[in-house]
mmCIF file of C-alpha atoms in Angstrom:
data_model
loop_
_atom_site.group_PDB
_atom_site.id
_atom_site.type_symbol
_atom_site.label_atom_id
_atom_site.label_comp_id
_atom_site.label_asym_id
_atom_site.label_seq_id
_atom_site.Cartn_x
_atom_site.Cartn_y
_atom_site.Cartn_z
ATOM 1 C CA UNK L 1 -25.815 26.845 -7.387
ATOM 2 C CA UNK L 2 -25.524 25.930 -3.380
ATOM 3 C CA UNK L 3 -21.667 26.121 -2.226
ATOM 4 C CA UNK L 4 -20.618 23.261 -0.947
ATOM 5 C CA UNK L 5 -19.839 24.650 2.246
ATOM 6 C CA UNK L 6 -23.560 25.863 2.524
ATOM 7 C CA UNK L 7 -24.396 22.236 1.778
ATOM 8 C CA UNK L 8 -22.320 20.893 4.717
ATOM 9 C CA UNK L 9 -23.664 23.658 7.119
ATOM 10 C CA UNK L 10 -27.250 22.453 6.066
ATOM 11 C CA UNK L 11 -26.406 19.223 6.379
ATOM 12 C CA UNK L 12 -24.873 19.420 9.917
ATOM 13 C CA UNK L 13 -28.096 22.026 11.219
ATOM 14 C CA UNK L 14 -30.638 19.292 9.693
ATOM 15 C CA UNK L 15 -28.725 16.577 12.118
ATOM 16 C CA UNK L 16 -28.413 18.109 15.159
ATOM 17 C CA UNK L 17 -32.371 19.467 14.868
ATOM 18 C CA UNK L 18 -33.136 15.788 14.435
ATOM 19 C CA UNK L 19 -31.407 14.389 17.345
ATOM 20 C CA UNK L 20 -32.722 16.708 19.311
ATOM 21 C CA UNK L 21 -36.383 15.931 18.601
ATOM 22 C CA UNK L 22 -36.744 13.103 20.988
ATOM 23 C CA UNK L 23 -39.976 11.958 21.934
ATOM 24 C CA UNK L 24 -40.873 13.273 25.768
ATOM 25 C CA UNK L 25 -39.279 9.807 27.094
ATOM 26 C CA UNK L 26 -36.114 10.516 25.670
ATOM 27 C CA UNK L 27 -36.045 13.722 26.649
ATOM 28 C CA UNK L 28 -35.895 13.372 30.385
ATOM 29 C CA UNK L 29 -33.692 10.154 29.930
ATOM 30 C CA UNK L 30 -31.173 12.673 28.521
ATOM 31 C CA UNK L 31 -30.854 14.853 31.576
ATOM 32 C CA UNK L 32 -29.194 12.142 33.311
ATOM 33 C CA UNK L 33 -25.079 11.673 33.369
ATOM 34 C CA UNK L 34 -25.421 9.174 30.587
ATOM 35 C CA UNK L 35 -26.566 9.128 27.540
ATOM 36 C CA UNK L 36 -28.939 6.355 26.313
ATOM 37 C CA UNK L 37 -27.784 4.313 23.091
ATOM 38 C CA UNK L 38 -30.622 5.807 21.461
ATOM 39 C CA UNK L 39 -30.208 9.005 22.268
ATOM 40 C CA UNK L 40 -26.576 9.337 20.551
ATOM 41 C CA UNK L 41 -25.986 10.436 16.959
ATOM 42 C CA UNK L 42 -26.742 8.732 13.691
ATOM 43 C CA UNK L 43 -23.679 7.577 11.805
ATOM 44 C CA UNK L 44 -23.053 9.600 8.861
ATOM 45 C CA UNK L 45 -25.425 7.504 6.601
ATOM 46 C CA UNK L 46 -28.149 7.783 8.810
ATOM 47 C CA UNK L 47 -28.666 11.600 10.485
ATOM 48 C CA UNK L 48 -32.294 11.202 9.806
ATOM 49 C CA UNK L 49 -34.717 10.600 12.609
ATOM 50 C CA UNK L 50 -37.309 8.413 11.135
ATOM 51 C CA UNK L 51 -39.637 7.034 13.584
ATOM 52 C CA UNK L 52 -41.962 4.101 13.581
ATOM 53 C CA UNK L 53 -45.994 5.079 14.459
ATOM 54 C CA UNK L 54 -48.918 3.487 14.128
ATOM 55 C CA UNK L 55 -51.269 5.362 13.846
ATOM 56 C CA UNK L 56 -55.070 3.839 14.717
ATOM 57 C CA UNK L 57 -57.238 3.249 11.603
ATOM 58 C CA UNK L 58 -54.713 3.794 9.433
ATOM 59 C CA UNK L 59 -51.862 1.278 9.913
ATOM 60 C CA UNK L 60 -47.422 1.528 10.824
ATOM 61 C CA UNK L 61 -46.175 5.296 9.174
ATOM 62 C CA UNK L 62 -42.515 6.272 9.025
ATOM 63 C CA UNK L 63 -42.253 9.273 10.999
ATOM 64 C CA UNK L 64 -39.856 12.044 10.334
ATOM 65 C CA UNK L 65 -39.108 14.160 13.601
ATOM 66 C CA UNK L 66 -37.461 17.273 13.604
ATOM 67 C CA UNK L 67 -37.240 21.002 15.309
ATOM 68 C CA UNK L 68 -37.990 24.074 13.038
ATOM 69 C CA UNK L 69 -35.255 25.152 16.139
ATOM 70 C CA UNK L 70 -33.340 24.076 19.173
ATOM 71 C CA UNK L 71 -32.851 27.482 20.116
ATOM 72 C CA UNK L 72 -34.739 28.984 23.228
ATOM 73 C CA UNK L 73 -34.891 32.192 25.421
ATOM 74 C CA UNK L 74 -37.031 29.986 28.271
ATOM 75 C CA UNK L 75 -34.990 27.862 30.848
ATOM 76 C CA UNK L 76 -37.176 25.738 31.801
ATOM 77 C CA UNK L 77 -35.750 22.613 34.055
ATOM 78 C CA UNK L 78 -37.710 19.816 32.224
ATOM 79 C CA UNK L 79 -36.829 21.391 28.848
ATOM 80 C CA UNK L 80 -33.648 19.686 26.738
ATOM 81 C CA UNK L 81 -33.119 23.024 24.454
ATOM 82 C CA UNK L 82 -33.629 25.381 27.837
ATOM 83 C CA UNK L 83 -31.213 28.148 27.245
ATOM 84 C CA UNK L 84 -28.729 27.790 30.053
ATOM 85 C CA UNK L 85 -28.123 24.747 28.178
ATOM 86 C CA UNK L 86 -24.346 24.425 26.767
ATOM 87 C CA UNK L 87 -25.389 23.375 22.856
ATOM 88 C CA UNK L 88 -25.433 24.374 19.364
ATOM 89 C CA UNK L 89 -27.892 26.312 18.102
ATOM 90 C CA UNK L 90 -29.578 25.646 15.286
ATOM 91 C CA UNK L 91 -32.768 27.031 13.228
ATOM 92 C CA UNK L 92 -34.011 25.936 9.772
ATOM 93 C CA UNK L 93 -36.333 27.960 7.539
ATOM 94 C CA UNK L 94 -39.420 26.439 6.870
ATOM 95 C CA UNK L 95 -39.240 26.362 3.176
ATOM 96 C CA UNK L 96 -36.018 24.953 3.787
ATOM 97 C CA UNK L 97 -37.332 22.767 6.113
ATOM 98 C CA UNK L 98 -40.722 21.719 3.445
ATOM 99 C CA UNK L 99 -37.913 20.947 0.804
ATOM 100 C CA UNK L 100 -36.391 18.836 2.802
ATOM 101 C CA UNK L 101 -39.373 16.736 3.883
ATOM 102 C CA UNK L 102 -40.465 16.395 0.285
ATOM 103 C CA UNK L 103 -36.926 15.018 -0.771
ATOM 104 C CA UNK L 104 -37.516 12.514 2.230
ATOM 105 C CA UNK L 105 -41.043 11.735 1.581
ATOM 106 C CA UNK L 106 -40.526 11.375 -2.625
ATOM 107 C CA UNK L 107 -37.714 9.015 -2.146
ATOM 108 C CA UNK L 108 -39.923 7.076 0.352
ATOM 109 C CA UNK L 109 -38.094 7.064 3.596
ATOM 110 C CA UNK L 110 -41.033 8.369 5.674
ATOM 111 C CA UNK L 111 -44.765 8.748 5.357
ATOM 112 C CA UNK L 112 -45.473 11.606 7.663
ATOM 113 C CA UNK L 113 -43.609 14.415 9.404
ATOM 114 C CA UNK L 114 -43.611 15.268 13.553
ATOM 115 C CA UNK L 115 -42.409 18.948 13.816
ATOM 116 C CA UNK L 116 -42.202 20.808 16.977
ATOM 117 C CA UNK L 117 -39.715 23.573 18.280
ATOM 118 C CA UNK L 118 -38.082 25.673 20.631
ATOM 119 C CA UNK L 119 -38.779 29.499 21.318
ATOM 120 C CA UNK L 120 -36.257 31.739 20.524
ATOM 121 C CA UNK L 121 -38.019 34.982 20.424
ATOM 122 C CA UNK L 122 -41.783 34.308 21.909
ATOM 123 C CA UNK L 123 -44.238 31.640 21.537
ATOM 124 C CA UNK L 124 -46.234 33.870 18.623
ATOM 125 C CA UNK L 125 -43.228 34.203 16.828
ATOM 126 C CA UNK L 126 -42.050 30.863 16.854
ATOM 127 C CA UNK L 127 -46.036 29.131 15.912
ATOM 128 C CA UNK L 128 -46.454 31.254 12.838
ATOM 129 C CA UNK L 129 -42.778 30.155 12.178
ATOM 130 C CA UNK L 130 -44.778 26.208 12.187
ATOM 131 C CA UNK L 131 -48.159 27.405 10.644
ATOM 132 C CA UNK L 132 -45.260 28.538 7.714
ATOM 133 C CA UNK L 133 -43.385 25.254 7.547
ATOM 134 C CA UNK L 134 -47.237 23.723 7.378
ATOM 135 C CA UNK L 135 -48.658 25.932 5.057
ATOM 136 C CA UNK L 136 -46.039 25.377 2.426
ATOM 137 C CA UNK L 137 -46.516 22.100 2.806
ATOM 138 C CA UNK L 138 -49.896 21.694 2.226
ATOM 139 C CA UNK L 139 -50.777 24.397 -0.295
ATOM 140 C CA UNK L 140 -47.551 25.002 -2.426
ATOM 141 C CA UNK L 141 -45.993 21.565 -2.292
ATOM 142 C CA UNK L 142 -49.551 19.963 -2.197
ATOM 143 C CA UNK L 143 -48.714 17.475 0.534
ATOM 144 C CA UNK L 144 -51.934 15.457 2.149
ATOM 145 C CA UNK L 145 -50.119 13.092 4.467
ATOM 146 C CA UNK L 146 -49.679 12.779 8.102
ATOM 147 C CA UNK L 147 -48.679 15.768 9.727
ATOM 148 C CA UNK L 148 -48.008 16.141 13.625
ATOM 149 C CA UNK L 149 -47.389 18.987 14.949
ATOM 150 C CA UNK L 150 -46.685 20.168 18.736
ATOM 151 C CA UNK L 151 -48.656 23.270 19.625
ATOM 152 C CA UNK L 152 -46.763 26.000 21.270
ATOM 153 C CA UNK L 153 -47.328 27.195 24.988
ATOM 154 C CA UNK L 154 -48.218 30.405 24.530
ATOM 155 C CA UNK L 155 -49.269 30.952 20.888
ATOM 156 C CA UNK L 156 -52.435 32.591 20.465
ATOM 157 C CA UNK L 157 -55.168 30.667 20.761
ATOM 158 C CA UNK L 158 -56.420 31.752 16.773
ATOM 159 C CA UNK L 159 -52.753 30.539 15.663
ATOM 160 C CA UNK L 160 -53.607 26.731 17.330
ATOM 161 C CA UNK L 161 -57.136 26.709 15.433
ATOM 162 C CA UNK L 162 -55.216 27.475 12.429
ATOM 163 C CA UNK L 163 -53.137 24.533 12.887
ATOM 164 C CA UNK L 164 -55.857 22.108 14.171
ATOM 165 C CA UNK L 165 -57.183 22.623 10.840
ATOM 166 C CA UNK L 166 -54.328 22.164 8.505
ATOM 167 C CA UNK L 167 -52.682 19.162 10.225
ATOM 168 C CA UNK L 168 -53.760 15.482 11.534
ATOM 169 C CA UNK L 169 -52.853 15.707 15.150
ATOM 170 C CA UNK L 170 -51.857 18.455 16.962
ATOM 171 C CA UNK L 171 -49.688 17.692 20.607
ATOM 172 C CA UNK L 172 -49.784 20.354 23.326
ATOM 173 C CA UNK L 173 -47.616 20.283 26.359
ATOM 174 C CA UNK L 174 -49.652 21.190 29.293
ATOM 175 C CA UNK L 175 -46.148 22.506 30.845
ATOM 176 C CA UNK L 176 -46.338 25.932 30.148
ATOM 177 C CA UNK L 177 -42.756 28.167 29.790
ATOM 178 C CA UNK L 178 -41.069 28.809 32.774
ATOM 179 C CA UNK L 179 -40.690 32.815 33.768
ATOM 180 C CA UNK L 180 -36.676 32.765 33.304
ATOM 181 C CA UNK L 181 -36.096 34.229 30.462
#
C-alpha cells in the first residue's frame, strides 16, 4: 500500500510538471514580470494540463502535457526550467509517469499525451529516459493513441529514429543547449 504522504508528494510533483509544460508561447510569455492568467496554477480539482488539438485528418484530441522533468543542468536564456532558475524540482519515473496517463486516458479525460523534458544529466540520458516512458506505453500497457513527443537537443541521432518510429509526431527545437552548464 502507497502512504499517504507518498500520495501527496506524487500528487504535488505531477502538478508542478504539468504547469510547467507550456506550449513555446507560454513559455516566453512567462519570462516577463507577470504572469499570464493561463499560465497560473490549476485549482485543486483541476492540476491536470489537458489541452485542446486538432490534429489534421483525424479531428479535436484532448491533449495531456507534461515533463518526464523540470530539472536541468543547461541555462539557457530562452529556457523556463534553465537551472539558474529559482524553482522546484521535480522528476517522475516513466512507469510512474505511463500509469498515470493510463488512469487519465481510461477515465476519458484526454485522448493523447505531449511529453517533453528538461536535462538534468545530458541529453542521452534524459531521451532514453522518454524512449522508456514511450516504450511502456506502447508495448506493456498496449496504448495506440496519439503520442507527441519533443525530441531532445543532443540525443543521439539512433535514439530520435527510435522515437520517430514509436510515436505520431515527434517536435524538435532547433535551439540547441546553451554551453553553461
Amino acid at each position: 500500500m502507497v502512504s499517504s504522504r507518498k500520495v501527496v508528494e506524487i500528487e504535488d510533483q505531477v502538478r508542478a510538471l504539468m504547469v510547467e509544460a507550456r506550449d513555446d508561447r507560454e513559455s516566453s510569455a512567462a519570462r516577463g514580470s507577470g504572469r499570464p492568467e493561463s499560465l497560473q496554477p490549476r485549482r485543486a480539482l483541476d492540476p491536470i494540463n489537458i489541452r485542446d488539438l486538432i490534429v489534421p485528418g483525424v479531428g479535436n484530441r484532448r491533449i495531456f502535457r507534461i515533463l518526464l522533468t523540470n530539472a536541468c543542468r543547461f541555462s539557457c536564456d530562452y529556457c523556463p526550467m534553465r537551472a539558474e532558475r529559482e524553482l522546484p524540482r521535480h522528476a517522475l519515473e516513466p512507469a510512474s509517469l505511463a500509469r498515470l496517463f493510463m488512469t487519465a486516458f481510461r477515465r476519458g479525460w484526454c485522448d493523447g499525451l505531449f511529453v517533453t523534458s528538461g536535462i538534468p544529466k545530458d541529453p542521452v540520458f534524459a531521451m532514453e529516459r522518454m524512449l522508456e516512458l514511450v516504450e511502456i506505453l506502447r508495448f506493456r500497457h498496449g496504448y495506440r493513441g496519439y503520442l507527441h513527443a519533443k525530441a531532445l537537443a543532443g540525443a543521439e541521432p539512433g535514439q530520435v529514429e527510435r522515437l520517430v518510429r514509436l510515436v505520431d509526431r515527434v517536435s524538435y527545437n532547433l535551439e540547441s543547449p546553451c554551453q553553461r552548464a
